[in-house]
PDB file of C-alpha atoms in Angstrom:
ATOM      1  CA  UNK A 228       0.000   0.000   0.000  1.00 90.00           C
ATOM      2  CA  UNK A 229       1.607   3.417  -1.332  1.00 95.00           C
ATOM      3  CA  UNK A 230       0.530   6.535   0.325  1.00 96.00           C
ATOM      4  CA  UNK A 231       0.685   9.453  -2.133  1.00 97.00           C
ATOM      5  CA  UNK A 232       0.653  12.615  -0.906  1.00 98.00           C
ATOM      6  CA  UNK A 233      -0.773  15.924  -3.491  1.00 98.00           C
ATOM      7  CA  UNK A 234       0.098  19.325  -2.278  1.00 98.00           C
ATOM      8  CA  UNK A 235      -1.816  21.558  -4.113  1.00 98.00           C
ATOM      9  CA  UNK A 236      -0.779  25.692  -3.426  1.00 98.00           C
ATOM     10  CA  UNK A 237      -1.583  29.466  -5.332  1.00 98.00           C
ATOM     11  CA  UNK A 238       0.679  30.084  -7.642  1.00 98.00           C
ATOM     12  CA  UNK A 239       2.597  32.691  -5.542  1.00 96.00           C
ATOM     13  CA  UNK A 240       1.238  36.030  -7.948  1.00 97.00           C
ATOM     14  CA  UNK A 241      -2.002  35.011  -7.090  1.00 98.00           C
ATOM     15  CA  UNK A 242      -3.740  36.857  -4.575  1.00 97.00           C
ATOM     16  CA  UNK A 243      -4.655  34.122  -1.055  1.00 98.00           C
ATOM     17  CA  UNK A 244      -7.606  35.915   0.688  1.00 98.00           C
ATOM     18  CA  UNK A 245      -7.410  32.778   2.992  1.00 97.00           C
ATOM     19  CA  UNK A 246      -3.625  32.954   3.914  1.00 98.00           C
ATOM     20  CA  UNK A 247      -4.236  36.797   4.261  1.00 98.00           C
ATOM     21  CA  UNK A 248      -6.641  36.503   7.124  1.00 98.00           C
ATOM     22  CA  UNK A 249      -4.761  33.555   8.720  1.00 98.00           C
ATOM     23  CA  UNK A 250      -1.910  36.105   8.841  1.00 98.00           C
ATOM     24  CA  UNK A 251      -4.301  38.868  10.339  1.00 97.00           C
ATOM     25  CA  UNK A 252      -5.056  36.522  12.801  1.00 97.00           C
ATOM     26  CA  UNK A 253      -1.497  35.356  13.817  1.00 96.00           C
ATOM     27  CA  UNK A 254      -0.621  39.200  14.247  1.00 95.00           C
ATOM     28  CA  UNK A 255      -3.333  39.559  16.509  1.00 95.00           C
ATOM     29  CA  UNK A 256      -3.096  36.572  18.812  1.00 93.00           C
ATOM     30  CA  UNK A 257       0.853  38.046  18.884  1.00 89.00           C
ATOM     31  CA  UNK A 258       3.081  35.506  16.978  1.00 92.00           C
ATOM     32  CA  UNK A 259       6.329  37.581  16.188  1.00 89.00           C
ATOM     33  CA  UNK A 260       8.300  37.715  12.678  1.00 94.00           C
ATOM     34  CA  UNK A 261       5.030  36.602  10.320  1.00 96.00           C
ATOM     35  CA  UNK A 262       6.065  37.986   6.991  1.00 97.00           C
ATOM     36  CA  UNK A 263       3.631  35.638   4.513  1.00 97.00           C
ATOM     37  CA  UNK A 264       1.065  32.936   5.014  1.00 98.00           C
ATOM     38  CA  UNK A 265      -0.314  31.026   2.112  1.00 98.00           C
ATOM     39  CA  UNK A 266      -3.198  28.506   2.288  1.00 98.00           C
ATOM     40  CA  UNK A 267      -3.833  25.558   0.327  1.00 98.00           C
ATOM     41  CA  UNK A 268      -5.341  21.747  -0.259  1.00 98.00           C
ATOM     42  CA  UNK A 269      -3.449  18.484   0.771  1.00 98.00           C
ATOM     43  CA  UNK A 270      -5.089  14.915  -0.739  1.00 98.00           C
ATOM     44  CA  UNK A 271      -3.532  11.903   0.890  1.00 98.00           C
ATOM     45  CA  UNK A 272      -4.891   9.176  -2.304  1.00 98.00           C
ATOM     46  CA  UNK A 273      -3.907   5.439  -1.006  1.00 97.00           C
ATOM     47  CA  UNK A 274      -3.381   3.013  -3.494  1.00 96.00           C
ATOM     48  CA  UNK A 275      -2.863  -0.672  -3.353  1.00 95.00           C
ATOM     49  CA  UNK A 276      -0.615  -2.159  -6.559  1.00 90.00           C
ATOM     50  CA  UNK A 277       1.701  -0.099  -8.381  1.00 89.00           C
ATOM     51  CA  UNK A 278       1.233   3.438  -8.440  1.00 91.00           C
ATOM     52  CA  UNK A 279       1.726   4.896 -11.724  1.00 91.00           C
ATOM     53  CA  UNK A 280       3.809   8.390 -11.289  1.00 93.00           C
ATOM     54  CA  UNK A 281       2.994   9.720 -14.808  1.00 94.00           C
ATOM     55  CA  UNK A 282      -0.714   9.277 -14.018  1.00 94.00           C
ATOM     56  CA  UNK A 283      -0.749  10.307 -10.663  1.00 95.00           C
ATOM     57  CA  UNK A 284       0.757  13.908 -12.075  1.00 96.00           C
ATOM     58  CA  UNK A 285      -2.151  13.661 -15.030  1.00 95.00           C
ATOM     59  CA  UNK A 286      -4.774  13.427 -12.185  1.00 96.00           C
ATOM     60  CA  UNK A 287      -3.102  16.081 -10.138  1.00 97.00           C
ATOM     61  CA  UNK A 288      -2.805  18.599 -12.400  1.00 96.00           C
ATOM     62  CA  UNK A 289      -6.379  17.657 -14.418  1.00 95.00           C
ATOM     63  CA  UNK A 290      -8.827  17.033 -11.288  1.00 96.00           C
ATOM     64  CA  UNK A 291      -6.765  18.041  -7.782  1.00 98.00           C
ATOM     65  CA  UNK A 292      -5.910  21.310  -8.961  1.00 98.00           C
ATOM     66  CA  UNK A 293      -6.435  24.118 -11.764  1.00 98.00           C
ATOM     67  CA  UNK A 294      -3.222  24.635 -13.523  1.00 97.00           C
ATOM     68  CA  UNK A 295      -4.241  28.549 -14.481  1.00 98.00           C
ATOM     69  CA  UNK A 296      -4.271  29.895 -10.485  1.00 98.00           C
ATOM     70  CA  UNK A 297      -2.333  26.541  -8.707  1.00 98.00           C
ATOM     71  CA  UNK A 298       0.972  24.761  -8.493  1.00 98.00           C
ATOM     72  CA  UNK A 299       1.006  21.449  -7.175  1.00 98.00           C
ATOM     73  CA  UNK A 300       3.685  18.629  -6.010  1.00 97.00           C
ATOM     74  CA  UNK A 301       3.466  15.021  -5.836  1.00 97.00           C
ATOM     75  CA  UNK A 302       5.095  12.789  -3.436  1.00 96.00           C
ATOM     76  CA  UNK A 303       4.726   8.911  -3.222  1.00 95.00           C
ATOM     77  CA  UNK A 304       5.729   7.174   0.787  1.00 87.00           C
ATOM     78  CA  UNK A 305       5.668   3.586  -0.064  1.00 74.00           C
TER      79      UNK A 305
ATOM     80  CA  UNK B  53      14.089  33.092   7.099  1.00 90.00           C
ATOM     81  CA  UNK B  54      11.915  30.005   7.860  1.00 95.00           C
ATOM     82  CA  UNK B  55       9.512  28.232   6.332  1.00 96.00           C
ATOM     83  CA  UNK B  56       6.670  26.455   8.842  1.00 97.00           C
ATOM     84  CA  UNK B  57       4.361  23.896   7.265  1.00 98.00           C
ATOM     85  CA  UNK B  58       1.299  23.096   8.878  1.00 98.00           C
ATOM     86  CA  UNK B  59      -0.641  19.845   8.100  1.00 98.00           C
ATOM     87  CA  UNK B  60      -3.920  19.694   8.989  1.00 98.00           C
ATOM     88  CA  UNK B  61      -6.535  16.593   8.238  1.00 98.00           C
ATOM     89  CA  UNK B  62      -9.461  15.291   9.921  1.00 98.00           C
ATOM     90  CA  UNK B  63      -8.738  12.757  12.147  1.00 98.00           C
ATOM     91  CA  UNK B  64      -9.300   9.049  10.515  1.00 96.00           C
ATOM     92  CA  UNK B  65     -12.348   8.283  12.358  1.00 97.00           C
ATOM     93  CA  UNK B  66     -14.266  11.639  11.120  1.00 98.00           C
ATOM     94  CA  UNK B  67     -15.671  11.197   7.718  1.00 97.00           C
ATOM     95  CA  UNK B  68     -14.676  13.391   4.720  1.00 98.00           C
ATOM     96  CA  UNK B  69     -17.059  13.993   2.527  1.00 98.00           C
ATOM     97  CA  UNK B  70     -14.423  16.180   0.283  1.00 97.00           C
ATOM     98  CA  UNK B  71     -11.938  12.897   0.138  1.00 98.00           C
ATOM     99  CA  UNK B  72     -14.926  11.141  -0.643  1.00 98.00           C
ATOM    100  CA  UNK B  73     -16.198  12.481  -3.775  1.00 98.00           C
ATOM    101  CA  UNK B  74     -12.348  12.981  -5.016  1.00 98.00           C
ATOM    102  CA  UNK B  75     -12.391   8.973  -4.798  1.00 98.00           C
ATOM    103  CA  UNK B  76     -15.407   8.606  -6.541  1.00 97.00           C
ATOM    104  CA  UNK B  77     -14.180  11.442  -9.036  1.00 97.00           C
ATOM    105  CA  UNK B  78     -10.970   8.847  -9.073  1.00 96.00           C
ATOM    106  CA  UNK B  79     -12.707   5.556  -9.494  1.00 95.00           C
ATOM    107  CA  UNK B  80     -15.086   7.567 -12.739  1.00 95.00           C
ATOM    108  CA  UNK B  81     -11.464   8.592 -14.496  1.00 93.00           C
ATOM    109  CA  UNK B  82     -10.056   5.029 -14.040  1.00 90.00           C
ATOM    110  CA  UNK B  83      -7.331   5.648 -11.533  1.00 92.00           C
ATOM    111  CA  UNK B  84      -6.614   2.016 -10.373  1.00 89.00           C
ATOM    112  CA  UNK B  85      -6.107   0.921  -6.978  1.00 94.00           C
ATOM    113  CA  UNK B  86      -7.386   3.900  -4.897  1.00 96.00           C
ATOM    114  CA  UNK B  87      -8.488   2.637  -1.459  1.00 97.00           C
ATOM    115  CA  UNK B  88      -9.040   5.938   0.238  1.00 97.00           C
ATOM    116  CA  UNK B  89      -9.155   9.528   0.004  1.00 98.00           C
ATOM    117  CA  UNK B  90      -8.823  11.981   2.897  1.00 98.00           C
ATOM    118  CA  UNK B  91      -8.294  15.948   2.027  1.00 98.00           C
ATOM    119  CA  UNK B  92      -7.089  18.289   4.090  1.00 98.00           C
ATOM    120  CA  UNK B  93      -5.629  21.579   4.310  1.00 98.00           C
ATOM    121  CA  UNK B  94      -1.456  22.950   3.907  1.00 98.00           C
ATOM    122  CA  UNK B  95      -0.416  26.151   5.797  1.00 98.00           C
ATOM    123  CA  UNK B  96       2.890  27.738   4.612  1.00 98.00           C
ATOM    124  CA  UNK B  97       3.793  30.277   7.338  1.00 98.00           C
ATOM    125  CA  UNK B  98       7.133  32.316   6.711  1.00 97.00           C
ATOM    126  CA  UNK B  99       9.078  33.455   9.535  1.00 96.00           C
ATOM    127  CA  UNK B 100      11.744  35.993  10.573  1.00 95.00           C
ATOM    128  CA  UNK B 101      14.020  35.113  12.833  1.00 90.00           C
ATOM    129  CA  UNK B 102      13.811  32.690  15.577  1.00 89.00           C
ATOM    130  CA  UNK B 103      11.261  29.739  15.283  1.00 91.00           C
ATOM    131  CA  UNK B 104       9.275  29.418  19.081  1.00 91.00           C
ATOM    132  CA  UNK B 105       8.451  25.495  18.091  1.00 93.00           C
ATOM    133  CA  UNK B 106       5.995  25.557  21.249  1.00 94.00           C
ATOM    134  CA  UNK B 107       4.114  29.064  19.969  1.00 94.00           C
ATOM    135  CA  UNK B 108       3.474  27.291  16.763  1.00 95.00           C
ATOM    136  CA  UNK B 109       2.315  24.304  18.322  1.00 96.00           C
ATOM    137  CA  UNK B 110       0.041  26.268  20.774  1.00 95.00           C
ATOM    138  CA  UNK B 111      -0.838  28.525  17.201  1.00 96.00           C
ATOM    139  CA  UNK B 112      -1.614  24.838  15.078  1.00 97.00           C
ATOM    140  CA  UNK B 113      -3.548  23.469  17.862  1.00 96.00           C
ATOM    141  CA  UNK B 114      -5.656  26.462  18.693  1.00 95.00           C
ATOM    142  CA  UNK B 115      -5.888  28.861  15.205  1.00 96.00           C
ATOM    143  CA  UNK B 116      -5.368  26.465  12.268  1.00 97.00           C
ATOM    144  CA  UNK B 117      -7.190  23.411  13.103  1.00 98.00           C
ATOM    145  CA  UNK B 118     -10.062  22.425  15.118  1.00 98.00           C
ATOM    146  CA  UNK B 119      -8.685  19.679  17.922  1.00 97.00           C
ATOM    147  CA  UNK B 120     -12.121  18.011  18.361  1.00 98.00           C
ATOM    148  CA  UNK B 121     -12.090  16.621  14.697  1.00 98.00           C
ATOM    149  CA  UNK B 122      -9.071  17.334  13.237  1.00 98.00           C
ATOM    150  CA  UNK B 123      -5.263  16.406  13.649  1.00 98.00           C
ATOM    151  CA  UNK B 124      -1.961  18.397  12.888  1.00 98.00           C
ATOM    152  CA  UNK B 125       1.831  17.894  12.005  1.00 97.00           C
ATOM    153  CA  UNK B 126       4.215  21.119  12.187  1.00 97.00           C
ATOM    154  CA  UNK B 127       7.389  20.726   9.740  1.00 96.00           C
ATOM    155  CA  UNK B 128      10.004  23.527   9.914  1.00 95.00           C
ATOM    156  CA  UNK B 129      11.904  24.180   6.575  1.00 87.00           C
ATOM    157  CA  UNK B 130      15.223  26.738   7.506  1.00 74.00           C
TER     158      UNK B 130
END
């Protein structure tokens, strides 16, 4: 059983209204030296059998993310 | 200047209704093999100067997740 592991983050010139107010909120609760906070989506996919890394990236970029606003990266913990 | 990654996913015995249509979305595209899905969400905090591992904790545990349903790693990056 592989455990695959899709990050899936902005593209950093796109504008994170999530990650903004997380940052608000650090400065306010008093957590020193914040200078950025970005948010984004982590999929933890568990397959049995091989795991097919050209696919994998075909489904991450197709269905886990959108390629015109995200970046994502793939890693595989066997 | 450090990067802190925080992990956050429901904890395995809360259902995920996100994870769970990304499986079926899986199974209908013909990825083989997938056994389970389970999203969550990635916080990249960058930091100025010294890392207080034990604020961040405290700031994971209390800010970014929600400790009744949902569990969290911290990773530092220097």
């Amino acid at each position: 059983m592989a455990r695959v592991v899709v990050d899936v983050m902005l593209k950093p010139e796109i504008l994170d209204p999530q990650g903004k107010a997380v940052h608000g909120a650090l400065d306010r609760i008093g957590l020193p030296g914040v200078v950025d906070v970005r948010q984004g989506k982590r999929f933890e996919i568990e397959i049995e059998g091989e795991v097919d890394d050209a696919r994998i990236a075909e489904v991450a970029e197709s269905l886990l993310s959108n390629p015109v606003i995200e970046d994502y990266t793939v890693r595989v913990d066997d």
